[in-house]
Amino acid sequence: MVDLKRVLKSYNHKNVINDVSVSVEKGTITSFIGPNGAGKSTLISMISRLIAKDDGDISIDGKDITKQKNNDMAKKISILKQSNNVNLRLTIRELVSFGRFPYSQGRLNKEDWAKVDEAIDYMELRDMQDKYLDELSGGQRQRAHIAMVIAQDTEYILLDEPLNNLDMRHSVQIMKTLRRLVDDLGKTILIVIHDINFASCYSDQIVALKDGEVVKQGPTCDVIDKCVLREIYDMDIDIKHVNNQRICVYFA
Ligand code: ADP
């Protein structure tokens, strides 16, 4: 379980995360939604310790994250940020093998390579695993980075807008893969996501943020609600029920 209590973060005397309390159950997908600048990225970066909080408590499975050793954290929680457009001269397979670093410190054993193979297959990258990252499309590169996170094989996986650069087929493929990681392997996934329909169709819980505060958190059906969405996005969004899912219509 991930537990945030009264967390605060400020930059230049302005609170960008203000008194946020959120809890995430194990074995679920939680989506963080909200307009640009709401604080979504800052929040998940604090959970993974990439950014230090200024106040409040963050614990994972009851343990204060500030008291954990780096390597223990790296086996418990992985994060993929948006900045994966650095074109390193690496093949997909090499990149994915970096996910095993917390276990192997660079000397991968048979089990590590098996995890690398598994992650490559999960993301359907086997045919192109020896291609260099700078030979790939943005979407293929994104899938390679997600494979690296899968190879890290942590209980908790944090993803910051993983659908950026992806076409519809690959977006659906990624969300289905995340669902499988949760439903079949018991992972817990926290995801910052822009497209509220992907959040609606694939998450168990949604945390809606605006101006650094939680507007609403709860089961997906409670957050994908006309009044809540109006409060978050300052616009009227119709909600249609299609195949037992709530689809937001925001083009009008
Ligand atoms: P979101 O992910 O919801 O788009 P962010 O978490 O990236 O929002 O940003 C929240 C707010 O914090 C924004 O107003 C942003 O400008 C500000 N912010 C983020 N990082 C920094 C930083 N390093 N220095 C100053 N302000 C920052």
PDB file of C-alpha atoms in Angstrom, residues 7-242:
ATOM      1  CA  VAL A   7       2.163  16.015   1.735  1.00  0.00           C
ATOM      2  CA  LEU A   8       3.431  19.422   0.728  1.00  0.00           C
ATOM      3  CA  LYS A   9       5.861  20.652  -1.888  1.00  0.00           C
ATOM      4  CA  SER A  10       6.638  24.230  -2.744  1.00  0.00           C
ATOM      5  CA  TYR A  11       8.787  26.015  -5.278  1.00  0.00           C
ATOM      6  CA  ASN A  12       9.685  29.666  -4.774  1.00  0.00           C
ATOM      7  CA  HIS A  13       7.269  29.951  -1.804  1.00  0.00           C
ATOM      8  CA  LYS A  14       4.362  28.642  -3.877  1.00  0.00           C
ATOM      9  CA  ASN A  15       2.753  25.353  -2.880  1.00  0.00           C
ATOM     10  CA  VAL A  16       2.556  23.133  -5.946  1.00  0.00           C
ATOM     11  CA  ILE A  17       1.389  20.199  -3.805  1.00  0.00           C
ATOM     12  CA  ASN A  18      -0.750  21.326  -0.928  1.00  0.00           C
ATOM     13  CA  ASP A  19      -1.833  19.071   1.936  1.00  0.00           C
ATOM     14  CA  VAL A  20      -2.324  16.007  -0.261  1.00  0.00           C
ATOM     15  CA  SER A  21      -3.404  12.727   1.308  1.00  0.00           C
ATOM     16  CA  VAL A  22      -3.825   9.733  -0.972  1.00  0.00           C
ATOM     17  CA  SER A  23      -3.868   6.018  -0.409  1.00  0.00           C
ATOM     18  CA  VAL A  24      -3.373   3.331  -3.002  1.00  0.00           C
ATOM     19  CA  GLU A  25      -4.275  -0.306  -2.406  1.00  0.00           C
ATOM     20  CA  LYS A  26      -2.021  -3.104  -3.576  1.00  0.00           C
ATOM     21  CA  GLY A  27      -2.918  -4.882  -6.794  1.00  0.00           C
ATOM     22  CA  THR A  28      -4.664  -1.927  -8.416  1.00  0.00           C
ATOM     23  CA  ILE A  29      -4.175   0.656 -11.158  1.00  0.00           C
ATOM     24  CA  THR A  30      -4.534   4.210  -9.891  1.00  0.00           C
ATOM     25  CA  SER A  31      -4.639   6.999 -12.454  1.00  0.00           C
ATOM     26  CA  PHE A  32      -3.682  10.569 -11.614  1.00  0.00           C
ATOM     27  CA  ILE A  33      -5.598  13.015 -13.771  1.00  0.00           C
ATOM     28  CA  GLY A  34      -5.939  16.781 -13.914  1.00  0.00           C
ATOM     29  CA  PRO A  35      -4.975  19.764 -16.046  1.00  0.00           C
ATOM     30  CA  ASN A  36      -1.399  20.733 -16.903  1.00  0.00           C
ATOM     31  CA  GLY A  37       0.420  22.022 -13.859  1.00  0.00           C
ATOM     32  CA  ALA A  38      -1.952  20.312 -11.389  1.00  0.00           C
ATOM     33  CA  GLY A  39       0.991  18.603  -9.678  1.00  0.00           C
ATOM     34  CA  LYS A  40       0.580  15.034 -10.952  1.00  0.00           C
ATOM     35  CA  SER A  41       4.171  14.582 -12.048  1.00  0.00           C
ATOM     36  CA  THR A  42       5.547  16.187  -8.891  1.00  0.00           C
ATOM     37  CA  LEU A  43       3.427  13.873  -6.776  1.00  0.00           C
ATOM     38  CA  ILE A  44       4.559  10.601  -8.335  1.00  0.00           C
ATOM     39  CA  SER A  45       8.153  11.837  -8.400  1.00  0.00           C
ATOM     40  CA  MET A  46       7.942  12.360  -4.628  1.00  0.00           C
ATOM     41  CA  ILE A  47       6.568   8.842  -4.116  1.00  0.00           C
ATOM     42  CA  SER A  48       9.588   7.443  -5.958  1.00  0.00           C
ATOM     43  CA  ARG A  49      11.936   9.849  -4.106  1.00  0.00           C
ATOM     44  CA  LEU A  50      13.114  11.526  -7.335  1.00  0.00           C
ATOM     45  CA  ILE A  51      11.914  14.762  -5.701  1.00  0.00           C
ATOM     46  CA  ALA A  52      12.035  15.406  -1.957  1.00  0.00           C
ATOM     47  CA  LYS A  53       8.827  16.400  -0.204  1.00  0.00           C
ATOM     48  CA  ASP A  54       8.820  19.490   2.008  1.00  0.00           C
ATOM     49  CA  ASP A  55       6.343  18.194   4.562  1.00  0.00           C
ATOM     50  CA  GLY A  56       4.002  15.311   5.328  1.00  0.00           C
ATOM     51  CA  ASP A  57       4.568  11.547   5.263  1.00  0.00           C
ATOM     52  CA  ILE A  58       4.921   9.057   2.443  1.00  0.00           C
ATOM     53  CA  SER A  59       5.063   5.359   3.217  1.00  0.00           C
ATOM     54  CA  ILE A  60       5.113   2.213   1.149  1.00  0.00           C
ATOM     55  CA  ASP A  61       3.870  -0.954   2.829  1.00  0.00           C
ATOM     56  CA  GLY A  62       3.940   0.903   6.124  1.00  0.00           C
ATOM     57  CA  LYS A  63       7.581   1.986   5.797  1.00  0.00           C
ATOM     58  CA  ASP A  64       8.593   5.637   5.608  1.00  0.00           C
ATOM     59  CA  ILE A  65      10.268   6.075   2.196  1.00  0.00           C
ATOM     60  CA  THR A  66      12.860   8.487   3.559  1.00  0.00           C
ATOM     61  CA  LYS A  67      14.263   5.679   5.723  1.00  0.00           C
ATOM     62  CA  GLN A  68      14.798   3.165   2.912  1.00  0.00           C
ATOM     63  CA  LYS A  69      18.132   2.351   1.286  1.00  0.00           C
ATOM     64  CA  ASN A  70      18.406   3.285  -2.393  1.00  0.00           C
ATOM     65  CA  ASN A  71      18.878  -0.274  -3.556  1.00  0.00           C
ATOM     66  CA  ASP A  72      15.952  -1.554  -1.485  1.00  0.00           C
ATOM     67  CA  MET A  73      13.764   1.183  -2.960  1.00  0.00           C
ATOM     68  CA  ALA A  74      14.886   0.246  -6.485  1.00  0.00           C
ATOM     69  CA  LYS A  75      13.704  -3.328  -5.937  1.00  0.00           C
ATOM     70  CA  LYS A  76      10.378  -2.163  -4.535  1.00  0.00           C
ATOM     71  CA  ILE A  77       9.410   0.690  -6.831  1.00  0.00           C
ATOM     72  CA  SER A  78      10.272   1.731 -10.373  1.00  0.00           C
ATOM     73  CA  ILE A  79       9.418   4.929 -12.182  1.00  0.00           C
ATOM     74  CA  LEU A  80       9.367   5.902 -15.813  1.00  0.00           C
ATOM     75  CA  LYS A  81       9.482   9.650 -16.371  1.00  0.00           C
ATOM     76  CA  GLN A  82       8.701  11.391 -19.613  1.00  0.00           C
ATOM     77  CA  SER A  83      12.302  12.263 -20.385  1.00  0.00           C
ATOM     78  CA  ASN A  84      13.084   9.173 -22.424  1.00  0.00           C
ATOM     79  CA  ASN A  85      13.891  11.036 -25.604  1.00  0.00           C
ATOM     80  CA  VAL A  86      17.599  11.035 -24.855  1.00  0.00           C
ATOM     81  CA  ASN A  87      19.021   9.138 -27.779  1.00  0.00           C
ATOM     82  CA  LEU A  88      21.631   6.932 -26.222  1.00  0.00           C
ATOM     83  CA  ARG A  89      23.514   4.621 -28.588  1.00  0.00           C
ATOM     84  CA  LEU A  90      22.005   1.540 -27.006  1.00  0.00           C
ATOM     85  CA  THR A  91      20.014  -1.356 -28.369  1.00  0.00           C
ATOM     86  CA  ILE A  92      16.572  -2.144 -26.983  1.00  0.00           C
ATOM     87  CA  ARG A  93      17.977  -5.276 -25.350  1.00  0.00           C
ATOM     88  CA  GLU A  94      20.777  -3.298 -23.691  1.00  0.00           C
ATOM     89  CA  LEU A  95      18.328  -0.693 -22.402  1.00  0.00           C
ATOM     90  CA  VAL A  96      15.977  -3.338 -21.007  1.00  0.00           C
ATOM     91  CA  SER A  97      18.905  -5.044 -19.269  1.00  0.00           C
ATOM     92  CA  PHE A  98      19.468  -1.812 -17.278  1.00  0.00           C
ATOM     93  CA  GLY A  99      16.248  -2.688 -15.466  1.00  0.00           C
ATOM     94  CA  ARG A 100      18.170  -5.509 -13.770  1.00  0.00           C
ATOM     95  CA  PHE A 101      20.804  -3.178 -12.346  1.00  0.00           C
ATOM     96  CA  PRO A 102      19.416  -3.123  -8.758  1.00  0.00           C
ATOM     97  CA  TYR A 103      19.788  -6.925  -8.669  1.00  0.00           C
ATOM     98  CA  SER A 104      22.971  -7.486 -10.627  1.00  0.00           C
ATOM     99  CA  GLN A 105      24.974  -4.237 -10.467  1.00  0.00           C
ATOM    100  CA  GLY A 106      25.761  -4.739 -14.152  1.00  0.00           C
ATOM    101  CA  ARG A 107      26.689  -8.448 -14.027  1.00  0.00           C
ATOM    102  CA  LEU A 108      23.550 -10.114 -15.221  1.00  0.00           C
ATOM    103  CA  ASN A 109      23.049 -13.806 -14.469  1.00  0.00           C
ATOM    104  CA  LYS A 110      20.776 -16.326 -16.209  1.00  0.00           C
ATOM    105  CA  GLU A 111      17.770 -15.290 -14.160  1.00  0.00           C
ATOM    106  CA  ASP A 112      18.355 -11.621 -14.988  1.00  0.00           C
ATOM    107  CA  TRP A 113      18.504 -12.367 -18.727  1.00  0.00           C
ATOM    108  CA  ALA A 114      15.323 -14.443 -18.410  1.00  0.00           C
ATOM    109  CA  LYS A 115      13.600 -11.371 -16.924  1.00  0.00           C
ATOM    110  CA  VAL A 116      14.963  -9.251 -19.786  1.00  0.00           C
ATOM    111  CA  ASP A 117      13.588 -11.743 -22.356  1.00  0.00           C
ATOM    112  CA  GLU A 118      10.240 -11.853 -20.568  1.00  0.00           C
ATOM    113  CA  ALA A 119       9.945  -8.046 -20.551  1.00  0.00           C
ATOM    114  CA  ILE A 120      10.904  -7.816 -24.241  1.00  0.00           C
ATOM    115  CA  ASP A 121       8.229 -10.386 -25.099  1.00  0.00           C
ATOM    116  CA  TYR A 122       5.652  -8.636 -22.900  1.00  0.00           C
ATOM    117  CA  MET A 123       6.110  -5.479 -24.961  1.00  0.00           C
ATOM    118  CA  GLU A 124       6.285  -7.389 -28.287  1.00  0.00           C
ATOM    119  CA  LEU A 125       9.764  -6.117 -29.062  1.00  0.00           C
ATOM    120  CA  ARG A 126      11.523  -9.403 -29.802  1.00  0.00           C
ATOM    121  CA  ASP A 127      11.854  -8.776 -33.553  1.00  0.00           C
ATOM    122  CA  MET A 128      13.538  -5.434 -33.019  1.00  0.00           C
ATOM    123  CA  GLN A 129      15.457  -6.060 -29.796  1.00  0.00           C
ATOM    124  CA  ASP A 130      18.847  -5.497 -31.429  1.00  0.00           C
ATOM    125  CA  LYS A 131      17.899  -2.186 -33.003  1.00  0.00           C
ATOM    126  CA  TYR A 132      19.414   0.990 -31.615  1.00  0.00           C
ATOM    127  CA  LEU A 133      17.143   3.429 -29.788  1.00  0.00           C
ATOM    128  CA  ASP A 134      17.952   6.206 -32.246  1.00  0.00           C
ATOM    129  CA  GLU A 135      16.643   4.013 -35.077  1.00  0.00           C
ATOM    130  CA  LEU A 136      13.198   3.725 -33.473  1.00  0.00           C
ATOM    131  CA  SER A 137      10.030   5.757 -33.656  1.00  0.00           C
ATOM    132  CA  GLY A 138       8.999   7.681 -30.530  1.00  0.00           C
ATOM    133  CA  GLY A 139       6.387   5.044 -29.763  1.00  0.00           C
ATOM    134  CA  GLN A 140       8.801   2.131 -30.165  1.00  0.00           C
ATOM    135  CA  ARG A 141      11.289   3.892 -27.886  1.00  0.00           C
ATOM    136  CA  GLN A 142       8.543   4.399 -25.323  1.00  0.00           C
ATOM    137  CA  ARG A 143       7.707   0.687 -25.418  1.00  0.00           C
ATOM    138  CA  ALA A 144      11.389  -0.146 -24.919  1.00  0.00           C
ATOM    139  CA  HIS A 145      11.492   2.055 -21.818  1.00  0.00           C
ATOM    140  CA  ILE A 146       8.379   0.394 -20.453  1.00  0.00           C
ATOM    141  CA  ALA A 147      10.037  -2.992 -21.049  1.00  0.00           C
ATOM    142  CA  MET A 148      13.007  -1.773 -18.972  1.00  0.00           C
ATOM    143  CA  VAL A 149      10.654  -0.941 -16.098  1.00  0.00           C
ATOM    144  CA  ILE A 150       8.961  -4.346 -16.419  1.00  0.00           C
ATOM    145  CA  ALA A 151      12.392  -6.041 -16.275  1.00  0.00           C
ATOM    146  CA  GLN A 152      13.050  -4.239 -12.993  1.00  0.00           C
ATOM    147  CA  ASP A 153      10.223  -6.433 -11.672  1.00  0.00           C
ATOM    148  CA  THR A 154       9.189  -4.214  -8.778  1.00  0.00           C
ATOM    149  CA  GLU A 155       5.955  -4.539  -6.835  1.00  0.00           C
ATOM    150  CA  TYR A 156       5.122  -0.894  -7.505  1.00  0.00           C
ATOM    151  CA  ILE A 157       5.382   0.697 -10.954  1.00  0.00           C
ATOM    152  CA  LEU A 158       5.012   4.449 -11.475  1.00  0.00           C
ATOM    153  CA  LEU A 159       4.546   5.794 -14.995  1.00  0.00           C
ATOM    154  CA  ASP A 160       4.453   9.447 -15.979  1.00  0.00           C
ATOM    155  CA  GLU A 161       2.335   9.807 -19.125  1.00  0.00           C
ATOM    156  CA  PRO A 162       3.426   6.523 -20.726  1.00  0.00           C
ATOM    157  CA  LEU A 163       1.016   6.935 -23.649  1.00  0.00           C
ATOM    158  CA  ASN A 164       2.788  10.015 -25.005  1.00  0.00           C
ATOM    159  CA  ASN A 165       3.968   9.378 -28.568  1.00  0.00           C
ATOM    160  CA  LEU A 166       1.916   6.231 -28.881  1.00  0.00           C
ATOM    161  CA  ASP A 167      -0.645   5.547 -31.562  1.00  0.00           C
ATOM    162  CA  MET A 168      -4.047   4.134 -30.581  1.00  0.00           C
ATOM    163  CA  ARG A 169      -3.115   0.489 -31.068  1.00  0.00           C
ATOM    164  CA  HIS A 170       0.002   0.787 -28.953  1.00  0.00           C
ATOM    165  CA  SER A 171      -1.791   2.871 -26.306  1.00  0.00           C
ATOM    166  CA  VAL A 172      -4.370   0.119 -25.938  1.00  0.00           C
ATOM    167  CA  GLN A 173      -1.616  -2.495 -25.962  1.00  0.00           C
ATOM    168  CA  ILE A 174       0.205  -0.699 -23.123  1.00  0.00           C
ATOM    169  CA  MET A 175      -2.932  -0.285 -21.012  1.00  0.00           C
ATOM    170  CA  LYS A 176      -3.826  -3.959 -21.520  1.00  0.00           C
ATOM    171  CA  THR A 177      -0.292  -4.928 -20.564  1.00  0.00           C
ATOM    172  CA  LEU A 178      -0.522  -2.822 -17.402  1.00  0.00           C
ATOM    173  CA  ARG A 179      -3.852  -4.487 -16.576  1.00  0.00           C
ATOM    174  CA  ARG A 180      -2.218  -7.917 -17.020  1.00  0.00           C
ATOM    175  CA  LEU A 181       0.697  -6.915 -14.791  1.00  0.00           C
ATOM    176  CA  VAL A 182      -1.843  -6.063 -12.087  1.00  0.00           C
ATOM    177  CA  ASP A 183      -4.367  -8.850 -12.622  1.00  0.00           C
ATOM    178  CA  ASP A 184      -1.944 -11.715 -13.317  1.00  0.00           C
ATOM    179  CA  LEU A 185       1.193 -10.715 -11.429  1.00  0.00           C
ATOM    180  CA  GLY A 186      -0.272  -8.636  -8.593  1.00  0.00           C
ATOM    181  CA  LYS A 187       1.696  -5.470  -9.396  1.00  0.00           C
ATOM    182  CA  THR A 188       0.490  -2.076  -8.206  1.00  0.00           C
ATOM    183  CA  ILE A 189       0.542   0.665 -10.815  1.00  0.00           C
ATOM    184  CA  LEU A 190       0.322   4.425 -10.415  1.00  0.00           C
ATOM    185  CA  ILE A 191       0.026   6.261 -13.674  1.00  0.00           C
ATOM    186  CA  VAL A 192      -0.155   9.900 -14.710  1.00  0.00           C
ATOM    187  CA  ILE A 193      -2.426   9.963 -17.705  1.00  0.00           C
ATOM    188  CA  HIS A 194      -3.772  12.700 -19.912  1.00  0.00           C
ATOM    189  CA  ASP A 195      -6.512  10.883 -21.758  1.00  0.00           C
ATOM    190  CA  ILE A 196      -9.395  10.559 -19.311  1.00  0.00           C
ATOM    191  CA  ASN A 197     -10.993   7.812 -21.385  1.00  0.00           C
ATOM    192  CA  PHE A 198      -7.959   5.577 -20.946  1.00  0.00           C
ATOM    193  CA  ALA A 199      -8.096   6.401 -17.224  1.00  0.00           C
ATOM    194  CA  SER A 200     -11.806   5.581 -17.194  1.00  0.00           C
ATOM    195  CA  CYS A 201     -11.518   2.262 -19.033  1.00  0.00           C
ATOM    196  CA  TYR A 202      -8.441   0.794 -17.372  1.00  0.00           C
ATOM    197  CA  SER A 203      -8.092   2.058 -13.805  1.00  0.00           C
ATOM    198  CA  ASP A 204      -9.530   0.859 -10.527  1.00  0.00           C
ATOM    199  CA  GLN A 205      -9.129   4.169  -8.810  1.00  0.00           C
ATOM    200  CA  ILE A 206      -8.631   7.757  -9.949  1.00  0.00           C
ATOM    201  CA  VAL A 207      -7.044  10.637  -8.098  1.00  0.00           C
ATOM    202  CA  ALA A 208      -8.076  13.961  -9.614  1.00  0.00           C
ATOM    203  CA  LEU A 209      -5.792  16.897  -8.913  1.00  0.00           C
ATOM    204  CA  LYS A 210      -6.120  20.604  -9.547  1.00  0.00           C
ATOM    205  CA  ASP A 211      -3.817  23.399  -8.418  1.00  0.00           C
ATOM    206  CA  GLY A 212      -1.839  21.003  -6.238  1.00  0.00           C
ATOM    207  CA  GLU A 213      -4.847  19.702  -4.332  1.00  0.00           C
ATOM    208  CA  VAL A 214      -6.945  16.559  -4.534  1.00  0.00           C
ATOM    209  CA  VAL A 215     -10.373  17.429  -5.896  1.00  0.00           C
ATOM    210  CA  LYS A 216     -11.630  13.860  -5.694  1.00  0.00           C
ATOM    211  CA  GLN A 217     -10.277  10.367  -5.231  1.00  0.00           C
ATOM    212  CA  GLY A 218     -12.096   7.099  -5.317  1.00  0.00           C
ATOM    213  CA  PRO A 219     -13.325   4.294  -7.532  1.00  0.00           C
ATOM    214  CA  THR A 220     -13.207   5.203 -11.222  1.00  0.00           C
ATOM    215  CA  CYS A 221     -17.009   5.443 -11.515  1.00  0.00           C
ATOM    216  CA  ASP A 222     -17.116   8.088  -8.756  1.00  0.00           C
ATOM    217  CA  VAL A 223     -14.533  10.336 -10.408  1.00  0.00           C
ATOM    218  CA  ILE A 224     -15.679   9.979 -14.018  1.00  0.00           C
ATOM    219  CA  ASP A 225     -18.672  12.104 -13.216  1.00  0.00           C
ATOM    220  CA  LYS A 226     -19.895  15.242 -14.966  1.00  0.00           C
ATOM    221  CA  CYS A 227     -19.744  17.491 -11.867  1.00  0.00           C
ATOM    222  CA  VAL A 228     -16.313  16.258 -10.803  1.00  0.00           C
ATOM    223  CA  LEU A 229     -14.898  16.666 -14.311  1.00  0.00           C
ATOM    224  CA  ARG A 230     -16.323  20.165 -14.576  1.00  0.00           C
ATOM    225  CA  GLU A 231     -14.584  21.098 -11.346  1.00  0.00           C
ATOM    226  CA  ILE A 232     -11.262  19.698 -12.532  1.00  0.00           C
ATOM    227  CA  TYR A 233     -11.213  20.844 -16.145  1.00  0.00           C
ATOM    228  CA  ASP A 234     -13.564  23.854 -16.112  1.00  0.00           C
ATOM    229  CA  MET A 235     -15.577  22.449 -18.994  1.00  0.00           C
ATOM    230  CA  ASP A 236     -18.726  20.461 -19.561  1.00  0.00           C
ATOM    231  CA  ILE A 237     -17.964  16.877 -20.430  1.00  0.00           C
ATOM    232  CA  ASP A 238     -20.755  14.473 -21.316  1.00  0.00           C
ATOM    233  CA  ILE A 239     -20.456  10.939 -20.090  1.00  0.00           C
ATOM    234  CA  LYS A 240     -21.820   8.110 -22.220  1.00  0.00           C
ATOM    235  CA  HIS A 241     -22.156   4.532 -21.094  1.00  0.00           C
ATOM    236  CA  VAL A 242     -20.696   2.260 -23.752  1.00  0.00           C
TER     237      VAL A 242
END
